[in-house]
Coordinates of C-alpha atoms and ligand atoms in Angstrom, one line a residue:
M1 CA -8.3 -2.6 -0.9
T2 CA -6.8 0.9 -1.1
S3 CA -7.7 3.5 1.4
H4 CA -8.0 7.0 0.1
A5 CA -7.0 9.1 3.1
V6 CA -9.0 12.3 3.2
D7 CA -7.7 15.3 4.9
R8 CA -10.0 15.4 7.9
P9 CA -9.3 15.3 11.6
L10 CA -9.7 11.9 13.4
A11 CA -13.2 11.3 14.5
A12 CA -13.0 11.6 18.3
T13 CA -16.8 11.6 19.1
L14 CA -19.7 9.5 17.9
A15 CA -21.2 12.7 16.5
A16 CA -18.1 13.0 14.2
V17 CA -18.5 9.4 13.1
A18 CA -22.2 10.1 12.4
Q19 CA -21.3 12.8 10.0
Q20 CA -19.9 10.1 7.7
A21 CA -23.0 7.9 7.7
D22 CA -24.5 7.1 4.3
Y23 CA -27.0 4.2 4.2
S24 CA -26.8 3.1 0.6
L25 CA -28.3 -0.4 1.4
L26 CA -31.3 1.0 3.1
E27 CA -31.8 3.7 0.5
S28 CA -31.4 1.6 -2.7
L29 CA -33.0 -1.7 -1.6
N30 CA -36.5 -2.6 -0.4
A31 CA -37.6 -2.9 3.2
D32 CA -39.7 -5.9 4.1
P33 CA -43.3 -4.6 3.7
D34 CA -44.4 -6.5 6.8
A35 CA -41.7 -4.8 9.0
T36 CA -42.7 -2.8 12.1
A37 CA -42.2 1.0 12.2
T38 CA -40.5 0.7 15.5
G39 CA -37.9 -2.0 14.7
V40 CA -39.3 -4.1 17.6
D41 CA -39.3 -7.3 15.6
H42 CA -37.7 -10.0 17.6
E43 CA -39.8 -13.1 17.1
P44 CA -39.2 -15.7 14.5
R45 CA -41.4 -15.1 11.5
Q46 CA -41.4 -15.5 7.7
V47 CA -40.0 -12.6 5.6
S48 CA -41.4 -13.2 2.1
S49 CA -40.1 -10.2 0.2
G50 CA -37.9 -7.1 0.5
H51 CA -34.2 -7.1 1.0
Y52 CA -33.9 -6.1 4.7
V53 CA -35.8 -5.9 7.9
P54 CA -35.4 -2.8 10.1
V55 CA -34.7 -4.0 13.6
K56 CA -33.6 -2.6 16.9
P57 CA -30.8 -4.4 18.7
T58 CA -31.2 -5.6 22.3
P59 CA -28.6 -3.5 24.2
L60 CA -26.0 -5.5 26.2
P61 CA -26.5 -4.6 29.9
E62 CA -23.5 -3.0 31.5
P63 CA -21.0 -3.2 28.6
V64 CA -17.4 -3.5 29.5
Y65 CA -14.5 -2.9 27.1
V66 CA -12.6 -6.0 26.0
A67 CA -10.8 -5.0 22.8
H68 CA -10.7 -2.9 19.7
S69 CA -8.6 -2.9 16.6
P70 CA -6.2 0.1 16.6
T71 CA -5.2 -0.7 13.0
L72 CA -8.8 -0.6 11.8
F73 CA -9.5 2.5 13.8
A74 CA -6.6 4.2 12.1
E75 CA -7.9 3.1 8.6
L76 CA -11.3 4.4 9.4
G77 CA -10.0 7.7 10.7
F78 CA -11.3 7.0 14.3
A79 CA -9.4 8.4 17.2
D80 CA -8.1 5.5 19.3
E81 CA -9.7 6.8 22.6
L82 CA -13.1 6.5 20.9
A83 CA -13.2 2.8 21.7
R84 CA -13.5 3.4 25.4
S85 CA -15.8 6.5 25.2
P86 CA -19.2 6.0 26.8
E87 CA -21.3 6.9 23.7
F88 CA -19.3 4.8 21.3
M89 CA -19.4 1.9 23.8
R90 CA -23.2 2.2 24.2
F91 CA -23.8 2.3 20.4
F92 CA -21.5 -0.7 19.6
S93 CA -23.0 -2.7 22.5
G94 CA -26.4 -2.3 20.9
D95 CA -28.0 0.8 22.5
F96 CA -28.8 2.8 19.3
R97 CA -30.8 5.4 21.2
V98 CA -27.5 7.3 21.6
A99 CA -27.1 7.6 17.8
P100 CA -26.5 11.2 16.9
E101 CA -28.2 12.5 13.7
P102 CA -27.9 11.7 10.8
M103 CA -27.1 8.3 12.2
R104 CA -30.3 6.1 12.6
E105 CA -31.7 4.5 15.7
Q106 CA -32.6 1.4 13.8
G107 CA -30.4 -1.3 12.5
W108 CA -31.2 -3.9 9.8
A109 CA -31.1 -7.7 9.3
T110 CA -31.0 -9.4 5.9
G111 CA -32.4 -12.7 4.7
Y112 CA -30.5 -15.2 2.7
A113 CA -30.9 -18.7 1.2
L114 CA -28.7 -21.7 1.9
S115 CA -26.8 -24.1 -0.3
I116 CA -24.5 -26.7 1.1
Y117 CA -21.8 -27.9 -1.2
G118 CA -23.7 -26.9 -4.3
R119 CA -27.1 -28.1 -3.2
E120 CA -30.1 -25.9 -2.5
Y121 CA -31.8 -26.3 0.9
T122 CA -35.2 -24.7 1.8
S123 CA -36.3 -26.8 4.7
N124 CA -33.6 -25.4 7.1
C125 CA -35.7 -22.6 8.5
P126 CA -38.4 -23.2 11.1
F127 CA -41.2 -22.7 8.5
G128 CA -39.8 -25.2 5.9
T129 CA -40.0 -22.5 3.2
G130 CA -36.7 -20.8 3.3
N131 CA -38.3 -17.5 4.3
G132 CA -37.0 -17.6 7.9
Y133 CA -33.3 -17.9 7.2
G134 CA -31.0 -14.9 7.5
D135 CA -29.2 -12.8 10.1
G136 CA -30.5 -14.3 13.3
R137 CA -28.3 -12.4 15.7
A138 CA -26.2 -10.1 13.5
I139 CA -27.6 -6.6 13.1
S140 CA -26.0 -4.0 10.9
G141 CA -25.9 -0.7 12.6
L142 CA -24.1 1.7 10.4
E143 CA -22.9 2.2 6.8
G144 CA -20.9 5.1 5.6
S145 CA -17.9 6.4 3.8
F146 CA -15.1 6.6 6.4
N147 CA -11.9 8.1 5.5
G148 CA -12.8 7.8 1.8
Q149 CA -13.9 4.2 1.8
R150 CA -17.3 2.7 2.2
W151 CA -17.8 0.3 5.1
E152 CA -20.7 -1.4 6.9
M153 CA -20.6 -2.2 10.6
Q154 CA -22.4 -5.2 11.9
L155 CA -23.0 -6.1 15.6
K156 CA -22.9 -9.8 16.2
G157 CA -24.8 -11.0 19.3
A158 CA -27.1 -8.0 19.2
G159 CA -30.3 -9.8 20.1
P160 CA -33.0 -11.7 18.1
T161 CA -34.3 -10.6 14.7
P162 CA -37.1 -12.2 12.7
Y163 CA -34.5 -14.7 11.5
C164 CA -33.5 -15.9 15.0
R165 CA -35.2 -19.2 14.5
G166 CA -36.1 -19.2 18.2
G167 CA -32.5 -18.5 19.4
D168 CA -31.7 -15.8 22.0
G169 CA -29.8 -13.7 19.4
R170 CA -26.7 -13.5 21.7
A171 CA -23.1 -14.6 21.3
V172 CA -20.9 -15.8 24.1
L173 CA -17.6 -14.2 24.9
R174 CA -15.8 -17.3 23.8
S175 CA -16.9 -17.1 20.2
S176 CA -16.6 -13.3 20.1
V177 CA -13.0 -13.4 21.2
R178 CA -12.2 -16.1 18.6
E179 CA -13.8 -14.1 15.8
F180 CA -12.3 -10.8 17.0
L181 CA -8.8 -12.1 17.1
A182 CA -9.1 -14.2 13.9
Q183 CA -10.3 -11.4 11.7
E184 CA -7.4 -9.1 12.5
H185 CA -5.0 -12.0 12.3
M186 CA -6.2 -13.0 8.9
H187 CA -5.9 -9.4 7.7
A188 CA -2.3 -9.3 8.9
L189 CA -1.7 -12.6 7.1
G190 CA -2.8 -10.9 3.9
V191 CA -6.0 -13.0 3.6
P192 CA -9.1 -11.0 2.5
T193 CA -11.4 -10.9 5.4
S194 CA -14.1 -9.0 7.3
R195 CA -12.5 -6.9 10.1
S196 CA -12.9 -6.4 13.8
L197 CA -13.9 -3.0 15.2
S198 CA -14.7 -3.6 18.8
L199 CA -15.6 -6.2 21.4
Y200 CA -17.7 -5.4 24.6
V201 CA -18.8 -7.9 27.1
S202 CA -21.8 -7.6 29.5
G203 CA -21.0 -7.2 33.2
T204 CA -24.2 -8.9 34.1
E205 CA -25.8 -11.0 31.3
M206 CA -24.9 -14.6 30.9
V207 CA -26.1 -17.1 28.3
R208 CA -26.2 -20.8 28.3
R209 CA -24.7 -22.9 25.5
P210 CA -23.8 -26.5 25.1
W211 CA -20.0 -26.9 25.5
Y212 CA -17.3 -29.3 26.5
S213 CA -16.1 -30.1 30.0
E214 CA -12.5 -29.6 30.8
N215 CA -10.3 -32.3 29.2
S216 CA -13.4 -33.8 27.4
S217 CA -12.7 -36.0 24.4
S218 CA -16.4 -36.1 23.5
T219 CA -17.4 -35.3 19.9
D220 CA -20.4 -33.4 21.0
P221 CA -20.6 -31.0 23.9
D222 CA -21.2 -32.8 27.2
R223 CA -22.5 -30.0 29.4
W224 CA -24.3 -26.7 29.5
A225 CA -21.9 -23.8 30.0
L226 CA -22.9 -20.4 31.3
D227 CA -20.8 -17.7 29.6
P228 CA -20.9 -13.9 29.5
A229 CA -22.8 -12.4 26.6
A230 CA -20.8 -10.2 24.3
I231 CA -21.2 -8.1 21.2
S232 CA -18.4 -7.8 18.7
T233 CA -18.7 -5.5 15.7
R234 CA -17.3 -6.7 12.4
V235 CA -16.7 -4.4 9.5
A236 CA -16.6 -5.1 5.7
P237 CA -17.4 -3.2 2.5
S238 CA -20.7 -5.1 2.6
F239 CA -22.1 -8.2 4.1
L240 CA -23.7 -9.4 0.9
R241 CA -23.4 -13.2 0.5
V242 CA -23.9 -15.7 -2.2
G243 CA -26.8 -17.1 -0.3
Q244 CA -28.4 -13.7 -0.3
L245 CA -28.2 -13.4 -4.0
E246 CA -29.6 -17.0 -4.2
L247 CA -32.7 -16.0 -2.1
F248 CA -33.7 -13.3 -4.7
A249 CA -32.8 -15.5 -7.6
R250 CA -34.9 -18.4 -6.3
R251 CA -37.9 -16.1 -5.8
A252 CA -37.5 -14.6 -9.3
R253 CA -37.2 -18.0 -10.9
K254 CA -40.4 -19.2 -9.2
G255 CA -42.2 -15.8 -9.6
E256 CA -42.9 -15.9 -5.9
H257 CA -44.3 -12.4 -5.9
P258 CA -44.8 -9.7 -8.5
R259 CA -41.7 -7.8 -7.7
A260 CA -39.3 -10.8 -7.5
M261 CA -37.4 -10.1 -10.7
E262 CA -37.1 -6.4 -9.8
E263 CA -35.7 -7.3 -6.4
L264 CA -33.2 -9.6 -8.0
E265 CA -32.0 -6.8 -10.3
L266 CA -31.8 -4.4 -7.4
I267 CA -29.6 -6.7 -5.4
L268 CA -27.4 -7.3 -8.4
R269 CA -26.9 -3.6 -8.9
H270 CA -26.2 -3.2 -5.2
I271 CA -23.5 -6.0 -5.3
L272 CA -21.8 -4.1 -8.1
D273 CA -21.9 -0.8 -6.3
R274 CA -20.8 -2.1 -2.9
E275 CA -18.1 -4.5 -3.9
Y276 CA -16.9 -4.0 -7.5
R277 CA -16.5 -0.3 -8.2
P278 CA -14.4 1.0 -9.7
E279 CA -13.1 -2.4 -11.0
I280 CA -16.4 -2.7 -13.0
S281 CA -17.4 0.5 -14.6
A282 CA -21.0 1.6 -14.2
E283 CA -21.0 3.0 -17.7
A284 CA -21.5 -0.3 -19.5
G285 CA -25.0 -1.9 -19.7
L286 CA -26.1 -4.1 -16.8
G287 CA -25.7 -7.3 -18.7
D288 CA -22.1 -6.6 -19.5
Q289 CA -21.4 -5.5 -16.0
L290 CA -22.8 -8.8 -14.7
V291 CA -20.6 -10.8 -17.1
H292 CA -17.7 -8.8 -15.7
L293 CA -18.9 -9.6 -12.2
A294 CA -19.0 -13.3 -12.9
R295 CA -15.3 -13.1 -13.9
A296 CA -14.2 -10.9 -11.1
F297 CA -16.0 -12.8 -8.3
G298 CA -14.5 -16.1 -9.7
E299 CA -11.0 -14.5 -9.4
R300 CA -11.6 -13.3 -5.9
L301 CA -13.1 -16.6 -4.7
S302 CA -10.3 -18.7 -6.1
T303 CA -7.7 -16.3 -4.6
L304 CA -9.5 -16.6 -1.3
A305 CA -9.5 -20.4 -1.2
G306 CA -5.9 -20.3 -2.3
S307 CA -5.0 -18.0 0.6
W308 CA -6.7 -20.3 3.0
L309 CA -4.5 -23.1 1.8
R310 CA -1.5 -20.9 2.1
V311 CA -2.0 -20.1 5.8
G312 CA -3.6 -23.4 6.9
Y313 CA -7.1 -22.0 7.6
C314 CA -10.2 -24.2 7.5
Q315 CA -13.4 -22.2 7.4
G316 CA -15.4 -25.2 8.7
N317 CA -18.8 -24.2 7.4
F318 CA -18.3 -23.0 3.8
N319 CA -22.0 -22.8 2.9
S320 CA -23.1 -20.3 0.3
D321 CA -24.6 -18.1 3.1
N322 CA -21.1 -17.9 4.6
T323 CA -19.5 -16.9 1.2
A324 CA -19.1 -13.2 0.9
L325 CA -19.8 -11.8 -2.6
G326 CA -16.9 -9.5 -2.0
G327 CA -14.7 -12.6 -2.0
F328 CA -13.3 -12.3 1.6
T329 CA -13.5 -14.6 4.6
L330 CA -16.8 -14.2 6.4
D331 CA -18.4 -16.1 9.2
Y332 CA -15.7 -17.2 11.7
G333 CA -18.0 -19.8 13.3
P334 CA -16.4 -23.3 13.7
F335 CA -13.2 -22.3 11.9
G336 CA -9.7 -23.4 12.8
F337 CA -6.0 -23.1 11.9
M338 CA -4.5 -26.4 11.1
E339 CA -1.6 -27.6 13.2
L340 CA -0.8 -31.2 12.3
F341 CA -1.0 -31.3 8.5
D342 CA -4.0 -33.3 7.5
P343 CA -5.7 -32.8 4.1
E344 CA -8.9 -33.7 5.8
Y345 CA -8.5 -31.4 8.7
Q346 CA -12.0 -30.1 9.7
P347 CA -12.5 -28.6 13.2
W348 CA -16.3 -28.6 12.9
T349 CA -17.7 -32.0 13.8
G350 CA -20.8 -31.2 11.7
G351 CA -18.8 -30.1 8.6
G352 CA -17.6 -33.4 7.2
W353 CA -15.1 -34.0 4.5
H354 CA -16.7 -31.7 1.9
F355 CA -15.5 -28.6 3.8
A356 CA -12.2 -30.2 5.0
F357 CA -8.9 -28.3 4.5
L358 CA -7.8 -29.5 1.1
N359 CA -11.3 -29.8 -0.2
Q360 CA -11.9 -26.1 0.2
P361 CA -11.1 -25.3 -3.5
E362 CA -13.8 -27.8 -4.6
A363 CA -16.2 -26.3 -2.0
A364 CA -15.4 -22.8 -3.5
H365 CA -16.2 -24.2 -6.9
R366 CA -19.6 -25.5 -5.6
N367 CA -20.3 -22.1 -4.1
Y368 CA -19.3 -20.4 -7.3
H369 CA -21.7 -22.6 -9.2
M370 CA -24.5 -21.5 -6.9
F371 CA -23.6 -17.9 -7.4
W372 CA -23.6 -18.4 -11.1
T373 CA -26.9 -20.2 -11.1
A374 CA -28.4 -17.3 -9.2
L375 CA -26.8 -14.8 -11.5
I376 CA -28.2 -16.3 -14.7
S377 CA -31.7 -16.2 -13.2
W378 CA -31.7 -12.5 -14.2
D379 CA -33.8 -12.2 -17.3
G380 CA -31.9 -9.5 -19.1
F381 CA -28.9 -11.3 -20.6
T382 CA -28.5 -11.6 -24.4
Q383 CA -27.5 -14.9 -26.0
V384 CA -24.0 -13.6 -26.4
Q385 CA -23.7 -12.8 -22.8
R386 CA -25.1 -16.2 -21.8
R387 CA -22.4 -17.8 -23.8
Q388 CA -19.8 -15.7 -22.2
L389 CA -21.1 -16.6 -18.8
E390 CA -21.0 -20.3 -19.7
A391 CA -17.4 -20.0 -20.6
I392 CA -16.6 -18.2 -17.4
R393 CA -18.3 -20.9 -15.3
E394 CA -16.4 -23.6 -17.1
G395 CA -13.1 -21.8 -16.5
F396 CA -13.4 -21.8 -12.7
P397 CA -11.7 -25.1 -12.0
E398 CA -8.8 -24.3 -14.2
R399 CA -8.4 -20.8 -12.6
M400 CA -8.6 -22.5 -9.1
N401 CA -5.9 -25.0 -10.1
E402 CA -3.6 -22.2 -11.3
T403 CA -4.1 -20.4 -8.0
I404 CA -3.2 -23.5 -6.0
A405 CA -0.1 -24.0 -8.1
E406 CA 0.8 -20.3 -7.5
V407 CA 0.3 -20.7 -3.7
F408 CA 2.5 -23.8 -3.5
A409 CA 5.1 -22.2 -5.7
A410 CA 5.2 -19.3 -3.3
K411 CA 5.3 -21.5 -0.2
L412 CA 8.1 -23.5 -1.7
G413 CA 10.1 -20.5 -2.9
L414 CA 10.0 -21.7 -6.5
P415 CA 10.5 -19.5 -9.5
S416 CA 7.1 -20.3 -11.2
P417 CA 3.9 -22.3 -10.7
A418 CA 5.2 -24.8 -13.4
A419 CA 8.2 -25.6 -11.2
T420 CA 5.8 -27.2 -8.6
E421 CA 5.3 -30.1 -11.0
G422 CA 6.3 -33.3 -9.3
L423 CA 7.1 -31.7 -6.0
V424 CA 3.8 -30.9 -4.3
Q425 CA 2.0 -34.2 -4.2
P426 CA 5.1 -36.2 -3.0
L427 CA 5.7 -33.5 -0.4
L428 CA 2.1 -33.6 0.9
Q429 CA 2.3 -37.4 1.2
L430 CA 5.6 -37.1 3.1
M431 CA 4.0 -34.5 5.4
V432 CA 1.1 -36.9 6.1
D433 CA 3.4 -39.9 6.7
T434 CA 5.8 -38.0 8.9
R435 CA 3.2 -36.0 10.9
V436 CA 4.3 -32.4 10.5
D437 CA 3.1 -29.1 11.8
Y438 CA 2.0 -27.1 8.7
T439 CA 3.1 -23.7 9.9
L440 CA 6.3 -24.8 11.5
F441 CA 7.3 -26.9 8.6
F442 CA 7.0 -24.2 5.9
R443 CA 8.6 -21.6 8.1
E444 CA 11.6 -23.9 8.8
L445 CA 11.8 -24.7 5.1
S446 CA 12.0 -21.0 4.4
D447 CA 15.6 -21.2 5.7
L448 CA 16.4 -23.4 2.7
P449 CA 17.8 -26.4 4.6
E450 CA 20.0 -28.8 2.6
E451 CA 19.5 -31.5 5.2
L452 CA 16.4 -32.9 7.1
E453 CA 17.8 -31.9 10.5
P454 CA 16.3 -28.4 10.9
L455 CA 12.9 -29.6 9.7
R456 CA 12.6 -32.0 12.6
A457 CA 11.5 -29.1 14.8
S458 CA 8.2 -29.3 12.9
F459 CA 7.7 -33.0 13.3
Y460 CA 5.2 -34.5 15.7
P461 CA 6.1 -37.8 17.5
N462 CA 5.4 -40.7 15.1
P463 CA 5.7 -44.3 16.1
K464 CA 6.2 -45.2 12.4
G465 CA 9.4 -43.1 12.3
V466 CA 10.6 -40.9 9.5
D467 CA 11.4 -42.0 6.0
E468 CA 14.8 -40.3 5.8
S469 CA 15.7 -41.4 2.3
A470 CA 12.4 -40.2 0.9
W471 CA 13.0 -36.8 2.5
K472 CA 16.5 -36.7 1.2
A473 CA 15.3 -37.3 -2.3
W474 CA 12.6 -34.7 -2.0
L475 CA 14.9 -32.1 -0.6
R476 CA 17.4 -32.7 -3.4
D477 CA 14.6 -32.3 -6.1
W478 CA 13.3 -29.2 -4.4
R479 CA 16.7 -27.6 -4.1
A480 CA 17.3 -28.2 -7.7
A481 CA 14.0 -26.6 -8.7
L482 CA 14.8 -23.5 -6.6
E483 CA 17.2 -22.4 -9.3
L484 CA 19.3 -20.4 -7.0
D485 CA 21.7 -18.1 -8.8
D486 CA 23.1 -14.5 -8.6
E487 CA 19.6 -13.1 -9.0
R488 CA 17.7 -15.7 -6.9
T489 CA 20.1 -15.7 -4.0
P490 CA 19.4 -17.8 -1.0
E491 CA 18.8 -14.7 1.1
R492 CA 16.3 -13.3 -1.3
V493 CA 14.4 -16.5 -1.8
A494 CA 14.3 -17.1 2.0
A495 CA 13.0 -13.6 2.6
Q496 CA 10.3 -14.1 0.0
M497 CA 9.3 -17.3 1.5
K498 CA 9.0 -15.7 5.0
R499 CA 6.6 -13.2 3.6
V500 CA 4.2 -16.0 2.6
N501 CA 4.9 -18.6 5.2
P502 CA 3.8 -17.2 8.6
K503 CA 5.7 -17.8 11.7
F504 CA 2.7 -17.4 14.0
I505 CA -0.8 -18.7 13.6
L506 CA -3.8 -18.6 15.9
R507 CA -3.7 -22.0 17.5
E508 CA -6.9 -23.0 19.4
W509 CA -5.0 -24.0 22.6
H510 CA -3.7 -20.5 22.8
L511 CA -7.3 -19.1 22.3
V512 CA -8.8 -21.3 25.0
P513 CA -6.9 -19.7 28.0
A514 CA -7.4 -16.3 26.5
Y515 CA -11.2 -16.5 26.4
Q516 CA -11.3 -18.4 29.7
R517 CA -9.4 -15.7 31.5
A518 CA -11.4 -13.0 29.7
A519 CA -14.6 -14.5 31.1
Q520 CA -13.0 -13.8 34.6
G521 CA -12.4 -10.2 33.6
D522 CA -8.7 -10.6 32.8
Y523 CA -8.1 -9.5 29.2
S524 CA -4.3 -9.7 29.3
L525 CA -4.0 -12.8 27.1
V526 CA -6.5 -11.4 24.6
R527 CA -4.2 -8.4 24.3
E528 CA -1.1 -10.5 24.0
L529 CA -2.6 -12.7 21.3
Q530 CA -3.8 -9.6 19.5
T531 CA -0.2 -8.2 19.5
V532 CA 1.5 -11.4 18.5
M533 CA -1.0 -12.5 15.8
T534 CA -1.2 -9.1 14.1
Q535 CA 2.5 -9.5 13.1
P536 CA 2.5 -13.1 12.0
Y537 CA 5.5 -12.9 9.6
A538 CA 7.8 -11.0 12.0
E539 CA 10.4 -13.0 13.9
Q540 CA 9.4 -11.4 17.2
D541 CA 11.3 -11.8 20.4
E542 CA 12.6 -15.1 21.9
D543 CA 10.0 -15.4 24.6
T544 CA 7.2 -14.9 22.1
A545 CA 8.7 -17.5 19.8
R546 CA 9.1 -20.0 22.6
K547 CA 5.5 -19.7 23.6
Y548 CA 3.8 -19.3 20.2
Y549 CA 6.1 -20.9 17.6
A550 CA 5.4 -24.3 19.1
L551 CA 4.0 -27.7 18.3
K552 CA 0.6 -28.5 19.7
P553 CA 1.1 -30.3 23.0
A554 CA 0.1 -34.0 22.9
S555 CA -2.6 -33.5 25.6
F556 CA -4.7 -31.3 23.3
F557 CA -5.0 -33.8 20.6
G558 CA -8.6 -35.1 20.4
M559 CA -9.8 -32.6 23.0
G560 CA -13.3 -31.3 22.6
G561 CA -13.4 -27.5 22.2
V562 CA -9.8 -27.5 21.2
S563 CA -9.3 -30.0 18.4
H564 CA -12.9 -30.0 17.4
M565 CA -16.1 -28.3 18.1
S566 CA -19.7 -29.0 17.3
C567 CA -21.0 -25.4 17.4
S568 CA -19.5 -22.0 18.1
S569 CA -22.2 -19.6 18.9
Ligands
LIG601 P1 -24.7 -20.3 11.3 O1 -24.9 -21.7 10.9 O2 -23.8 -20.1 12.5 O3 -24.2 -19.4 10.2 O4 -26.1 -19.7 11.8 C1 -27.3 -20.0 11.1 C2 -28.4 -19.1 11.5 O5 -28.7 -19.3 12.9 C3 -28.1 -17.7 11.3 O6 -29.2 -17.0 10.9 C4 -27.7 -17.2 12.7 O7 -27.8 -15.9 12.8 C5 -28.6 -18.1 13.5 N1 -28.2 -18.2 14.9 C6 -27.1 -18.8 15.3 N2 -27.0 -18.6 16.7 C7 -28.1 -17.9 17.1 C8 -28.5 -17.4 18.3 N3 -27.9 -17.6 19.4 N4 -29.7 -16.7 18.3 C9 -30.4 -16.4 17.2 N5 -30.0 -16.9 16.0 C10 -28.8 -17.6 15.9
LIG602 MG1 -23.2 -18.0 9.1

């Protein structure tokens, strides 16, 4: 994403922010005809048509500043002090009454459908129809063109919407800190992602969630925990999801109401406008633009899944409703960064193998298929365009495989994807047998060792020992494939590798004390993690390295809330 800096002073007041408001979603899409005029719409109910429901957030009582992203503020052209200014804090903790004109006092929630690993579900909402599934506690509050780029801002934990399915609409500080830090970390890692604007916690409101006791090895939470309620605001070009497109496609296919096909077309046009301009020109006919969309989204989605493999990220719950149509990471629920390399790493106990670490490319393929199925529900394609779409769909797995080869070529410092042939599978097997830390291993490898010795820093204790001769053979093959010469000097290759193999990743056992202390009003560890994790490729100082460039301590293996979690809200 490029930012087109516009010559305007930094916005230092909410009124200055308001001047840049521009609600394209509200203006070009349909409101739910059953919505209230007041936005007081906080009980679970079916929403059978329309693209969004106007809804007022439930303000967080006594908001206290926890964090904001100075990087994103700068990109948006917001003055840094704004994050602690009373009006800004009130708005982004859910009190929209302070919105200056032309900002609006109502937010909006959107509905979406759900597919899990390529299979449609409708019975997942309380009404068994699929009409009650959507943003249950995320309320968008502002859309505009800030510093020359269009962004939407969404408050998570802002109270119930019609899609709340009976929940309280709140988010706990724990999950908000995790999401806030992870988004800016992923951005710094170079992984496409929604971003973090701000995080405020209530000085008085607490919410109850099932969670784990200290040192629990239970799979499911074993107690009720009372935690402070928080609102974090996430920012993205749009929050349009594959599941959302599916909702309108399913309705159009079934002719559920007279305007169903028209609503599908409107959302398709909106996806193009929000996520694919100027890459896809608005000059062509809609059918051709949508063929282009199918290709472009496939590219972005395969790149995304490849980036997750590169940095050791597991999204946990890679449903179609958690798949952004802009092709960036969205959701940050039961996610995790893998430490001990395990192809089946999955921090979410409800997620299973299908969303496990190395299966994410296949899960991306299934989500792509659901996107594609929704897309072809539009009734305006010609036969030629349908054939083009068919070819694009069939090409996804190959594109995904090329991306994976590119990722491993970069991680291994190899001159081309073809050079990974015969190196990756044996390496992954050795990594499993040896028990290695994914991040530490690739970072140590980036110094181009000739011997096994330096790599041992990334090995976890292993009663089965280490197969030294197998490693020796692999290292020899790898070093030969590196093709070091006067052009590809060891220094250059090492430097390249250190730009793709991060030194620091957000490990759950570092997050736990940060959110625990934050719940006591001490935000120092949140700040420290924010500083360290927004420069993940830098060497940083020795103290930081000692603390954060480290193997997961044995005591955290198998621990509930650290190694695995059953929910994250
Ligand atoms: P998830 O599986 O986390 O993506 O959430 C599925 C649905 O449940 C979404 O519509 C969420 O907004 C909703 N949801 C999750 N937690 C809550 C909550 N505390 N209150 C209301 N809705 C929630
Ligand atoms: Mg979700």
